[in-house]
Amino acid sequence: MAITHATGYAITDPKKYLDFELKKYELEPLEDDRITVAVEVCGVCGSDHHTISGGWGPFATKFVVTGHEVIGKVVEVGPKVTEFKVGQRVGVGAQVGCCGKCKACKGPNENYCVQPVHGYNTHWYDGAEHQGGYSTHVRAQERFVFPIPDSLESTDAASMLCAGITVFSPLLRNGAGPGKKIGVVGLGGLGHYAVLFGTALGADVTVFSRSDAKKEDALKMGAKDFIATTDGFAKGKELEFDAIIVTASSSSLPVNELLSLLDIEKKLVFVGMPEEGLSNITSQALSGNGACLTSSHLGNRQEVLKMLALAAEKKIKPWVTVLPMKEAAKAIKAVENNTVRYRSVLVQDIEA
Amino acid sequence: MAITHATGYAITDPKKYLDFELKKYELEPLEDDRITVAVEVCGVCGSDHHTISGGWGPFATKFVVTGHEVIGKVVEVGPKVTEFKVGQRVGVGAQVGCCGKCKACKGPNENYCVQPVHGYNTHWYDGAEHQGGYSTHVRAQERFVFPIPDSLESTDAASMLCAGITVFSPLLRNGAGPGKKIGVVGLGGLGHYAVLFGTALGADVTVFSRSDAKKEDALKMGAKDFIATTDGFAKGKELEFDAIIVTASSSSLPVNELLSLLDIEKKLVFVGMPEEGLSNITSQALSGNGACLTSSHLGNRQEVLKMLALAAEKKIKPWVTVLPMKEAAKAIKAVENNTVRYRSVLVQDIEA
């Protein structure tokens, strides 16, 4: 029988962003190219906290069911789906749809579609609401559904679909590999993946953090070096780095000093999304070495598949805390308090 | 007889930045790789105004003689100079020295030397003061002295050495050429060169400006299109541009909208240097298309030579106002009032 509804842990008021409440709601139409996935596990992302607490603005839908790091089973496929079968284990990340018509979609850059559909708190092109994976079911276009290699555990693979690809794509696009020196600013969910994947790709990874508190963890993850960003930390290290991935979601970073560490015309890639925007950027700091300040949005399909294959091949084990889905508030609180080490993953517990 | 001193139009107090006064001062040592140039003409740059008015900070030298767009004659060469002879017409721009030892200098990127010596208000590695071209003489390392093609007039070539190369290098490095779409924000000294050179390289150039006031000039210079940056100007133009060169020296530009015009991972290159720094940059705006915010510093030697050759070949005629050097204050005032159309050039009038 066709699936028409999902049940999920919803937030209705950004002022009460820890008050998750089970709600049943209509799913968007299945459509030709869409797949319905029964959620088994779902990772908890900083975006979930930014969204439900209103930090990124008011809700776009009646209520919000967050979650965009889903692993589950295919339970329905639209008639034009070619790659997937009912029963198959798959992943769905933070983008579930693209227009298919713009320059980005026609190239291999659907992650830069000019009208993307994201994982929750959003609408499809026909106006139907779309919600996320703290729930029983999600739907996504086939292009945004990924087969999961057998050797990866679901609780390990889940957070790769957003946190993982968010750092893996800029690592790849900035040439992370043997002989390259990559900086990672901040060691949280994203940062820990940047160390794991950067190292797996063969690069020398240096972690920058405000204090030495996470030094031991960083080195265990594979970092070659750890630098606390105290006064003068950048001195004498000019032009040393091939890329720096900023995973800290803060607007008070020492951006100008970090820029000076980059080799000529290399990039400082912001993947943290501070709510206040960036400031104190001087064009003088950018002109000293022609360094680029940029950001990145997830990764394309080829990059996601490459990441999952690398994780399976190198047996990459993310550092995750596993909780039942009903403890979503506890996981969100841990994001807010910065106590996650280094990603929480929720396991399905909603009765069908 | 060896030349030991220069005479120049100097500013002693940033509060009195229009009170140019003739001063005689000791030149830095000639040294093995340096060339002494007798100044014939010198362009007037926005940097001159920023520096003497204290906008970029207090003076680094007792007084400041600005000017870093010099055309003149070689009058002395150090013993290790190989390429130049006394009597030859040459140009000297906004950088006169590099350390020769860093990664940038060893590559073809001496313009990104970690310890560059600039055109004035600065010191050499041995501590000697260096001043600029509103004067009788300047000295520079051979690497920063350029032969001028015979067909270029000195008053045309002068401002190419800073304003010209500042836009020519990012145009080249961002692939300006046939089939490429380049944006130029602001039509002043730098912007007018970006239109002239971008067009000469074969690119389609669009000028962005606050109002339509300079539309006619932009089209005369070769721009294909002109867009006033009023509300909503960026709508429907997403991903259209291969690079945008920002020549306006303002911190209140519509940066996020301009970023949205860029194709995936392309660059917004700030060559204007607003005194207040950039603000209101959201990483969301950068992540939409992976666009890069960057700057650029002059160009390398090969690029300067290529620019001068192109200018000679395509008979590029900058729009310049020629004044005697004693009218430096008038030229600076025109920079401040934004009335230059589009660059002032001072002709030598100091009695030897």
XYZ file of C-alpha atoms in Angstrom:
704
model
C 0.000 0.000 0.000
C 1.315 3.436 -0.922
C 2.915 5.420 1.892
C 1.242 8.800 2.352
C 2.340 9.953 5.803
C 5.361 10.041 8.084
C 5.609 10.450 11.845
C 8.443 12.526 13.241
C 9.823 14.411 16.237
C 8.730 17.981 15.498
C 9.461 21.456 16.877
C 6.680 24.012 16.450
C 8.113 27.078 18.161
C 11.753 28.215 17.913
C 11.488 29.517 21.483
C 10.835 25.928 22.617
C 13.432 24.280 20.467
C 13.996 21.343 22.809
C 10.300 20.417 23.013
C 10.201 17.656 20.431
C 6.717 16.276 19.955
C 5.641 13.328 17.797
C 3.540 14.509 14.841
C 2.034 12.667 11.907
C 2.148 14.604 8.636
C 1.521 14.126 4.952
C 4.574 13.334 2.863
C 5.205 15.167 -0.407
C 4.094 13.218 -3.518
C 6.288 10.293 -4.530
C 6.782 11.475 -8.165
C 8.584 9.677 -10.971
C 12.169 10.206 -9.843
C 11.687 10.038 -6.084
C 12.420 7.326 -3.577
C 10.801 6.758 -0.180
C 13.226 5.722 2.543
C 12.217 4.205 5.880
C 14.581 5.852 8.375
C 16.744 3.553 10.539
C 19.234 6.057 11.918
C 19.734 9.809 11.572
C 22.707 11.969 12.516
C 22.386 15.230 14.475
C 23.893 18.252 12.731
C 24.701 21.789 13.901
C 22.239 22.943 11.210
C 19.445 21.207 13.133
C 20.202 23.410 16.136
C 20.586 26.616 14.064
C 17.232 25.908 12.387
C 14.983 24.890 15.283
C 16.308 27.644 17.560
C 15.525 30.254 14.878
C 19.167 31.276 14.476
C 18.890 31.114 10.704
C 15.510 32.837 10.632
C 11.847 31.976 11.177
C 10.435 28.576 10.210
C 9.453 28.140 6.561
C 6.987 25.344 7.374
C 4.203 24.884 10.009
C 6.600 22.892 12.178
C 10.035 21.469 11.605
C 11.247 17.877 11.724
C 15.021 18.157 11.406
C 17.496 15.458 10.403
C 19.469 15.291 7.149
C 21.887 12.450 7.752
C 19.650 9.490 7.108
C 20.414 5.829 6.653
C 17.464 3.568 5.958
C 15.803 1.116 3.613
C 14.179 1.848 0.287
C 10.431 1.176 0.650
C 9.079 2.737 -2.555
C 10.551 3.879 -5.851
C 9.005 6.188 -8.453
C 8.500 4.701 -11.938
C 11.572 6.410 -13.442
C 14.009 5.337 -10.691
C 16.646 3.111 -12.262
C 19.383 2.512 -9.712
C 17.542 1.399 -6.576
C 15.333 -1.477 -5.452
C 12.930 -1.845 -2.538
C 14.768 -3.282 0.469
C 18.161 -1.786 -0.378
C 20.093 0.107 2.340
C 20.698 3.729 1.305
C 21.683 7.143 2.604
C 20.064 10.562 2.143
C 21.892 13.752 3.080
C 21.212 17.460 3.389
C 19.996 18.013 -0.177
C 17.064 15.995 -1.533
C 16.301 17.767 -4.796
C 17.614 19.976 -7.580
C 15.931 21.767 -10.493
C 17.786 19.718 -13.103
C 17.765 22.664 -15.497
C 20.346 25.210 -14.333
C 24.040 25.431 -15.322
C 25.036 23.737 -12.061
C 22.684 20.763 -12.484
C 23.671 20.248 -16.111
C 27.310 20.128 -15.058
C 28.439 17.798 -12.282
C 27.556 20.368 -9.642
C 23.962 19.672 -8.622
C 25.108 20.626 -5.111
C 25.254 24.204 -6.450
C 21.794 24.119 -8.063
C 20.334 27.648 -8.014
C 17.091 26.278 -6.484
C 18.035 23.298 -4.345
C 15.606 21.483 -2.054
C 17.236 20.894 1.309
C 16.591 18.289 3.984
C 13.801 19.922 6.022
C 11.938 23.144 6.807
C 11.451 23.651 3.088
C 9.135 23.185 0.085
C 9.353 21.333 -3.198
C 8.889 23.134 -6.513
C 5.145 22.348 -6.388
C 4.826 23.827 -2.896
C 4.617 20.571 -0.911
C 6.371 20.729 2.458
C 9.435 18.598 3.033
C 10.683 17.454 6.434
C 13.659 15.461 7.623
C 14.915 12.313 9.222
C 14.023 12.509 12.931
C 11.070 10.563 11.591
C 9.821 7.332 10.063
C 10.183 8.301 6.382
C 11.857 10.765 4.044
C 11.565 11.196 0.286
C 14.305 12.339 -2.084
C 15.150 12.493 -5.779
C 17.157 9.483 -6.907
C 20.167 11.752 -7.606
C 20.371 12.402 -3.836
C 20.031 8.806 -2.646
C 23.256 6.842 -2.180
C 23.962 3.127 -1.906
C 25.913 2.336 1.294
C 28.851 -0.099 1.089
C 28.079 -3.278 3.078
C 31.079 -2.947 5.374
C 29.981 0.445 6.765
C 27.763 0.365 9.836
C 24.663 2.536 9.544
C 25.531 4.488 12.699
C 28.949 5.272 11.177
C 27.735 6.088 7.671
C 24.855 8.400 8.706
C 26.822 11.524 9.613
C 29.048 11.139 6.564
C 26.081 12.220 4.427
C 26.270 15.804 5.700
C 29.223 16.364 8.049
C 31.448 14.031 6.063
C 30.741 15.287 2.543
C 30.820 18.918 3.701
C 34.536 18.571 4.378
C 35.353 15.771 1.914
C 34.339 17.804 -1.154
C 36.540 20.841 -0.363
C 39.386 18.490 0.610
C 39.164 16.822 -2.824
C 38.642 20.062 -4.753
C 41.636 21.645 -3.044
C 43.939 18.777 -3.855
C 44.291 17.111 -0.418
C 46.713 14.240 -0.948
C 50.320 13.173 -0.429
C 52.717 16.102 -0.039
C 49.925 18.575 0.693
C 49.480 20.458 3.924
C 45.893 21.002 5.047
C 44.713 23.082 7.994
C 41.523 22.290 9.871
C 40.117 25.001 12.156
C 37.930 23.701 14.962
C 37.533 20.108 16.063
C 33.833 19.303 16.191
C 31.690 17.047 14.039
C 32.916 18.559 10.784
C 36.495 19.080 11.963
C 36.911 15.505 13.111
C 35.806 14.277 9.662
C 38.235 16.717 8.016
C 41.073 15.128 10.014
C 39.921 11.552 9.292
C 39.341 12.096 5.563
C 42.283 14.490 5.005
C 44.599 11.918 6.555
C 42.980 9.060 4.602
C 43.599 11.011 1.391
C 47.296 11.165 2.313
C 47.611 14.832 3.278
C 49.403 16.215 6.347
C 46.674 17.671 8.526
C 47.211 20.398 11.144
C 44.388 21.204 13.555
C 43.919 24.780 14.793
C 41.892 25.193 17.958
C 41.431 27.888 20.613
C 43.102 25.818 23.309
C 45.035 22.579 23.701
C 41.977 20.765 25.122
C 41.383 18.592 22.054
C 45.017 18.023 21.124
C 45.107 14.381 22.184
C 41.933 13.591 20.242
C 43.227 15.358 17.126
C 46.456 13.387 17.123
C 44.548 10.126 17.688
C 42.421 10.939 14.631
C 45.577 11.241 12.577
C 46.516 14.932 12.694
C 50.251 15.545 12.215
C 50.241 18.788 14.159
C 48.050 20.807 16.532
C 48.260 24.575 16.968
C 46.438 26.621 19.590
C 45.408 29.940 18.044
C 46.915 32.152 20.716
C 48.551 35.534 19.911
C 51.165 35.327 17.211
C 50.365 31.731 16.259
C 50.673 32.490 12.535
C 54.112 34.114 12.673
C 56.790 32.459 10.578
C 54.302 30.078 8.944
C 53.427 32.273 5.944
C 52.580 30.469 2.684
C 52.787 27.000 4.304
C 49.280 25.622 3.732
C 47.615 24.346 0.553
C 44.134 24.787 1.976
C 42.468 25.520 5.301
C 39.004 24.189 6.101
C 37.266 26.286 8.755
C 34.748 24.107 10.560
C 34.236 26.374 13.565
C 30.904 28.171 13.447
C 32.123 31.414 14.930
C 32.403 34.956 13.654
C 35.329 35.803 15.931
C 37.999 33.670 14.295
C 41.474 35.072 13.582
C 40.646 35.131 9.865
C 43.380 37.518 8.761
C 46.092 35.438 10.499
C 44.718 32.200 9.056
C 44.738 33.737 5.568
C 48.434 34.556 5.931
C 49.234 30.839 6.364
C 48.009 29.990 2.879
C 50.217 29.532 -0.128
C 49.595 31.903 -3.026
C 45.984 31.975 -4.259
C 44.984 29.036 -2.032
C 41.684 28.849 -0.207
C 40.274 29.304 3.282
C 37.047 27.309 3.025
C 34.368 28.229 5.574
C 32.043 25.311 6.154
C 30.909 26.501 9.558
C 28.028 28.927 9.136
C 28.128 31.559 11.895
C 24.721 33.155 12.363
C 26.239 36.645 12.557
C 28.179 36.585 9.268
C 31.877 37.279 8.887
C 33.435 40.605 9.653
C 36.808 42.285 10.015
C 37.944 40.933 6.689
C 40.451 43.337 5.172
C 41.226 43.189 1.492
C 44.840 43.868 2.523
C 44.890 40.442 4.236
C 43.575 38.853 1.062
C 46.013 40.710 -1.176
C 49.160 39.676 0.715
C 49.094 36.246 -0.934
C 46.013 36.440 -3.161
C 44.339 34.049 -0.721
C 40.674 33.218 -1.237
C 37.917 33.255 1.315
C 35.253 30.846 0.220
C 32.702 28.345 1.335
C 31.400 25.109 -0.046
C 28.038 23.372 -0.235
C 27.991 19.609 0.438
C 29.461 17.762 -2.556
C 28.299 16.316 -5.839
C 27.107 12.716 -6.315
C 30.486 11.474 -7.547
C 32.169 12.903 -4.452
C 29.680 11.283 -2.062
C 30.222 7.892 -3.717
C 34.001 8.383 -3.599
C 33.841 9.302 0.100
C 31.790 6.225 0.996
C 34.154 3.983 -0.993
C 37.196 5.523 0.735
C 35.558 5.102 4.158
C 34.898 1.423 3.409
C 38.364 0.824 1.942
C 40.286 2.550 4.737
C 37.877 1.351 7.460
C 37.285 4.938 8.611
C 35.532 4.979 11.952
C 33.930 8.305 12.940
C 33.687 9.116 16.638
C 29.941 8.910 17.286
C 27.560 8.753 20.232
C 24.503 6.615 19.560
C 21.159 7.509 21.194
C 17.524 6.500 20.724
C 15.654 9.051 18.572
C 13.443 10.110 21.485
C 16.574 11.625 23.053
C 16.893 14.183 20.237
C 16.687 17.053 22.750
C 19.672 15.679 24.654
C 21.647 15.498 21.399
C 20.670 19.061 20.404
C 21.644 20.335 23.865
C 25.040 18.681 23.456
C 25.522 20.538 20.145
C 24.634 23.805 21.867
C 26.999 23.130 24.769
C 29.733 21.932 22.467
C 30.098 18.670 24.366
C 29.581 16.219 21.478
C 32.613 14.006 20.840
C 32.191 14.258 17.870
C 28.777 13.448 16.385
C 25.489 12.137 17.735
C 23.428 9.609 15.841
C 19.775 8.835 16.620
C 18.346 5.343 16.223
C 14.758 4.826 15.099
C 12.294 4.267 17.951
C 8.983 5.503 16.531
C 6.339 2.785 16.443
C 5.009 2.307 12.937
C 79.107 61.537 -10.434
C 77.100 59.216 -8.201
C 73.603 60.339 -7.356
C 73.080 60.517 -3.581
C 69.959 62.645 -3.152
C 66.527 63.221 -4.631
C 64.180 66.187 -4.376
C 60.471 65.537 -4.090
C 57.062 66.930 -3.185
C 56.646 65.776 0.428
C 53.841 65.599 2.986
C 54.951 65.753 6.628
C 51.648 65.713 8.495
C 48.645 63.557 7.546
C 46.363 66.310 8.808
C 47.851 68.594 6.127
C 47.835 66.093 3.329
C 47.490 68.687 0.575
C 50.473 70.769 1.732
C 53.121 69.399 -0.581
C 56.515 70.912 0.074
C 59.728 70.409 -1.882
C 62.289 68.498 0.194
C 65.746 67.186 -0.609
C 66.533 63.798 0.955
C 69.120 61.070 0.826
C 68.359 58.182 -1.505
C 68.821 54.605 -0.302
C 72.129 52.992 -1.392
C 72.393 52.008 -5.072
C 73.401 48.361 -4.363
C 74.374 45.685 -6.884
C 70.941 44.908 -8.307
C 69.378 48.369 -8.133
C 68.736 50.957 -10.813
C 68.367 54.702 -10.388
C 65.657 56.259 -12.523
C 65.298 59.976 -13.233
C 61.561 60.589 -13.059
C 59.875 62.128 -16.115
C 56.230 61.489 -15.313
C 54.405 59.899 -12.378
C 50.757 58.779 -12.118
C 48.527 59.644 -9.151
C 47.021 56.635 -7.401
C 44.241 56.262 -4.810
C 46.917 54.739 -2.562
C 48.699 58.102 -2.548
C 45.598 59.688 -1.033
C 44.986 56.846 1.471
C 48.619 57.101 2.630
C 49.171 60.839 2.980
C 45.793 61.401 4.630
C 46.615 58.725 7.237
C 43.729 56.468 6.172
C 45.987 53.429 6.135
C 47.702 54.365 9.409
C 50.455 56.701 10.617
C 53.494 57.493 8.450
C 56.319 54.949 8.571
C 58.914 57.522 7.507
C 59.741 61.108 8.603
C 57.760 62.481 5.672
C 56.216 60.879 2.643
C 56.867 61.472 -1.044
C 54.170 59.475 -2.809
C 54.104 58.283 -6.419
C 54.463 54.706 -7.642
C 53.656 54.962 -11.327
C 56.921 56.241 -12.660
C 58.221 56.557 -16.190
C 61.733 57.906 -16.532
C 65.268 57.379 -17.782
C 67.866 55.033 -16.333
C 70.679 57.191 -14.930
C 72.660 54.608 -12.909
C 72.827 50.823 -12.779
C 74.284 48.621 -10.030
C 77.152 46.321 -11.081
C 74.936 43.203 -11.253
C 72.219 44.759 -13.393
C 72.094 42.912 -16.721
C 69.047 44.043 -18.630
C 69.217 47.828 -18.579
C 71.500 50.592 -19.837
C 71.876 54.233 -18.859
C 69.593 56.380 -21.000
C 66.932 53.747 -21.533
C 63.268 54.665 -20.914
C 61.777 52.495 -18.171
C 58.849 52.181 -15.773
C 58.767 51.528 -12.015
C 55.534 50.595 -10.264
C 54.224 50.099 -6.755
C 56.737 47.446 -5.682
C 60.455 48.163 -5.867
C 61.957 45.220 -4.002
C 61.479 41.641 -2.844
C 63.432 39.407 -0.480
C 64.385 36.952 -3.229
C 64.353 34.080 -0.726
C 60.738 33.190 0.065
C 58.511 30.667 -1.713
C 56.805 33.474 -3.632
C 60.049 35.015 -4.920
C 61.472 31.660 -5.925
C 58.314 30.970 -7.930
C 57.095 33.491 -10.470
C 55.208 35.394 -7.801
C 57.580 38.051 -6.490
C 54.472 40.256 -6.231
C 53.495 38.016 -3.284
C 56.894 38.209 -1.536
C 56.353 37.880 2.220
C 58.498 41.007 2.804
C 58.006 43.257 -0.192
C 59.362 46.808 -0.431
C 56.680 49.106 -1.764
C 56.885 52.415 -3.599
C 57.100 54.904 -0.732
C 56.603 55.468 3.009
C 58.695 52.393 3.665
C 62.145 50.980 4.453
C 64.564 48.644 2.728
C 65.843 45.513 4.458
C 68.839 47.514 5.779
C 66.566 50.180 7.234
C 67.109 52.873 4.605
C 64.004 54.919 3.840
C 62.426 54.673 0.432
C 60.250 57.345 -1.166
C 58.342 57.609 -4.415
C 57.989 59.330 -7.717
C 56.601 62.808 -7.050
C 60.314 63.527 -7.147
C 63.443 63.700 -9.261
C 64.711 60.137 -8.680
C 63.629 56.709 -7.500
C 65.626 53.522 -7.015
C 64.368 49.965 -7.526
C 65.636 46.409 -7.874
C 66.103 45.422 -11.526
C 63.269 42.866 -11.187
C 60.859 45.782 -10.682
C 62.074 47.968 -13.551
C 60.363 47.514 -16.910
C 61.364 48.495 -20.442
C 58.626 50.573 -22.101
C 57.678 49.806 -25.728
C 58.598 52.753 -28.009
C 55.071 53.274 -29.278
C 53.627 53.981 -25.809
C 53.657 57.594 -24.660
C 55.105 58.083 -21.182
C 51.957 59.827 -19.954
C 49.915 56.807 -21.104
C 52.267 54.124 -19.807
C 52.801 55.613 -16.311
C 49.517 54.604 -14.687
C 49.666 51.150 -16.230
C 52.466 50.336 -13.756
C 50.076 50.307 -10.794
C 46.443 50.832 -11.864
C 46.919 48.839 -15.042
C 48.725 45.809 -13.657
C 46.454 45.693 -10.590
C 43.559 44.733 -12.849
C 45.509 43.081 -15.676
C 46.961 40.343 -13.462
C 43.606 39.164 -12.034
C 42.062 39.405 -15.519
C 44.776 37.071 -16.854
C 44.749 34.746 -13.838
C 40.977 34.405 -14.080
C 40.991 33.515 -17.734
C 39.673 36.761 -19.274
C 39.454 36.069 -23.009
C 37.054 35.215 -25.811
C 33.815 33.630 -24.582
C 34.353 34.786 -20.993
C 32.126 37.197 -19.139
C 33.907 39.579 -16.765
C 32.292 42.014 -14.342
C 33.968 45.249 -13.304
C 32.578 47.009 -10.243
C 33.260 50.750 -10.146
C 34.556 52.896 -12.987
C 37.512 54.878 -11.689
C 41.205 54.657 -12.507
C 41.364 50.887 -11.921
C 37.923 50.168 -13.362
C 38.603 51.996 -16.599
C 41.751 49.897 -17.091
C 39.770 46.724 -16.332
C 37.374 47.613 -19.155
C 40.172 48.539 -21.584
C 42.320 45.476 -20.855
C 39.429 43.010 -20.382
C 38.061 44.039 -23.783
C 41.532 43.917 -25.374
C 41.914 40.352 -24.087
C 38.691 39.445 -25.891
C 36.321 39.089 -22.921
C 32.789 40.498 -22.685
C 32.970 43.146 -19.967
C 29.996 44.346 -17.907
C 30.422 47.418 -15.700
C 28.526 47.632 -12.397
C 28.134 51.116 -10.939
C 25.874 52.790 -8.375
C 24.143 54.942 -10.983
C 23.981 55.354 -14.753
C 26.245 58.435 -14.661
C 29.244 56.715 -16.237
C 27.355 54.468 -18.644
C 28.351 56.380 -21.773
C 32.027 56.369 -20.791
C 31.955 52.630 -20.016
C 30.485 51.762 -23.390
C 33.013 54.040 -25.146
C 35.820 52.151 -23.375
C 34.490 48.907 -24.803
C 32.111 47.531 -22.155
C 29.376 45.324 -23.624
C 26.920 46.036 -20.837
C 26.370 48.429 -17.936
C 24.313 47.632 -14.839
C 23.329 50.088 -12.108
C 23.435 48.262 -8.758
C 19.945 49.223 -7.648
C 17.691 46.847 -5.667
C 17.305 43.452 -7.255
C 19.996 44.028 -9.893
C 21.387 40.496 -9.449
C 18.098 38.615 -9.892
C 18.017 36.136 -12.724
C 21.729 36.543 -13.463
C 22.983 33.754 -11.170
C 26.110 31.868 -12.288
C 26.641 34.161 -15.336
C 30.090 35.612 -14.657
C 33.551 34.034 -14.893
C 35.127 36.657 -12.653
C 34.257 40.003 -11.127
C 36.932 42.610 -10.424
C 35.866 45.023 -7.688
C 37.695 48.304 -8.178
C 35.471 50.423 -5.949
C 37.142 51.290 -2.660
C 34.032 51.071 -0.532
C 32.940 48.830 2.307
C 29.252 49.232 1.506
C 29.136 47.283 -1.736
C 26.371 44.733 -2.387
C 28.907 41.923 -1.952
C 26.449 39.085 -1.388
C 24.492 39.956 -4.557
C 27.683 40.276 -6.594
C 28.836 36.855 -5.345
C 25.595 35.292 -6.595
C 26.429 36.378 -10.171
C 29.541 34.199 -10.294
C 29.719 30.795 -11.885
C 30.663 27.923 -9.572
C 33.903 28.470 -7.626
C 34.740 31.640 -9.558
C 36.263 34.725 -7.956
C 35.236 38.166 -6.784
C 38.590 39.960 -6.772
C 38.773 43.052 -4.566
C 41.447 45.405 -5.786
C 39.959 48.452 -4.121
C 41.165 48.663 -0.550
C 38.470 50.209 1.666
C 39.993 51.676 4.819
C 37.239 50.140 6.988
C 37.585 46.525 5.853
C 34.807 44.353 4.468
C 31.804 43.349 6.487
C 28.417 41.677 6.151
C 29.973 38.743 4.347
C 27.879 35.653 5.046
C 29.321 32.221 4.478
C 25.868 31.310 3.144
C 26.437 33.728 0.244
C 29.784 32.064 -0.442
C 28.376 28.543 -0.190
C 25.556 29.057 -2.700
C 27.977 28.679 -5.607
C 31.313 28.090 -3.837
C 32.305 31.598 -4.943
C 35.600 33.018 -3.716
C 36.233 36.399 -2.204
C 39.807 37.341 -2.873
C 42.179 40.150 -3.611
C 45.274 40.495 -5.689
C 48.588 42.331 -5.397
C 49.913 43.970 -8.557
C 51.245 41.311 -10.930
C 54.462 39.464 -11.593
C 57.158 40.619 -14.013
C 55.905 38.433 -16.875
C 52.424 39.900 -16.509
C 53.690 43.494 -16.542
C 55.670 42.810 -19.730
C 52.653 41.109 -21.306
C 50.404 44.052 -20.397
C 52.791 46.607 -21.916
C 53.121 44.520 -25.086
C 49.320 44.209 -25.368
C 48.901 47.955 -24.808
C 51.398 48.660 -27.593
C 49.933 46.063 -29.967
C 46.296 47.091 -29.459
C 47.137 50.818 -29.190
C 45.363 51.027 -25.821
C 44.847 54.631 -24.812
C 44.036 55.219 -21.141
C 41.905 58.251 -20.287
C 44.364 60.521 -18.467
C 44.591 64.114 -17.321
C 48.128 65.505 -17.519
C 49.287 68.117 -14.970
C 52.619 69.609 -13.915
C 53.975 67.883 -10.793
C 53.574 71.018 -8.677
C 49.813 70.541 -9.026
C 49.934 67.288 -7.060
C 47.477 68.672 -4.488
C 44.925 69.366 -7.217
C 45.294 65.785 -8.452
C 44.918 64.352 -4.925
C 41.840 66.505 -4.317
C 40.318 65.114 -7.525
C 40.912 61.571 -6.226
C 39.188 62.483 -2.956
C 36.234 64.085 -4.757
C 36.017 61.249 -7.238
C 36.189 63.664 -10.180
C 39.178 62.140 -12.018
C 38.286 60.908 -15.509
C 40.058 58.488 -15.116
C 43.667 58.946 -13.995
C 45.928 61.937 -13.369
C 49.552 61.956 -14.450
C 52.121 64.467 -13.173
C 54.918 65.743 -15.398
C 58.333 66.546 -13.944
C 58.884 70.213 -13.075
C 61.476 70.107 -10.281
C 64.632 71.998 -11.193
C 67.690 69.764 -10.995
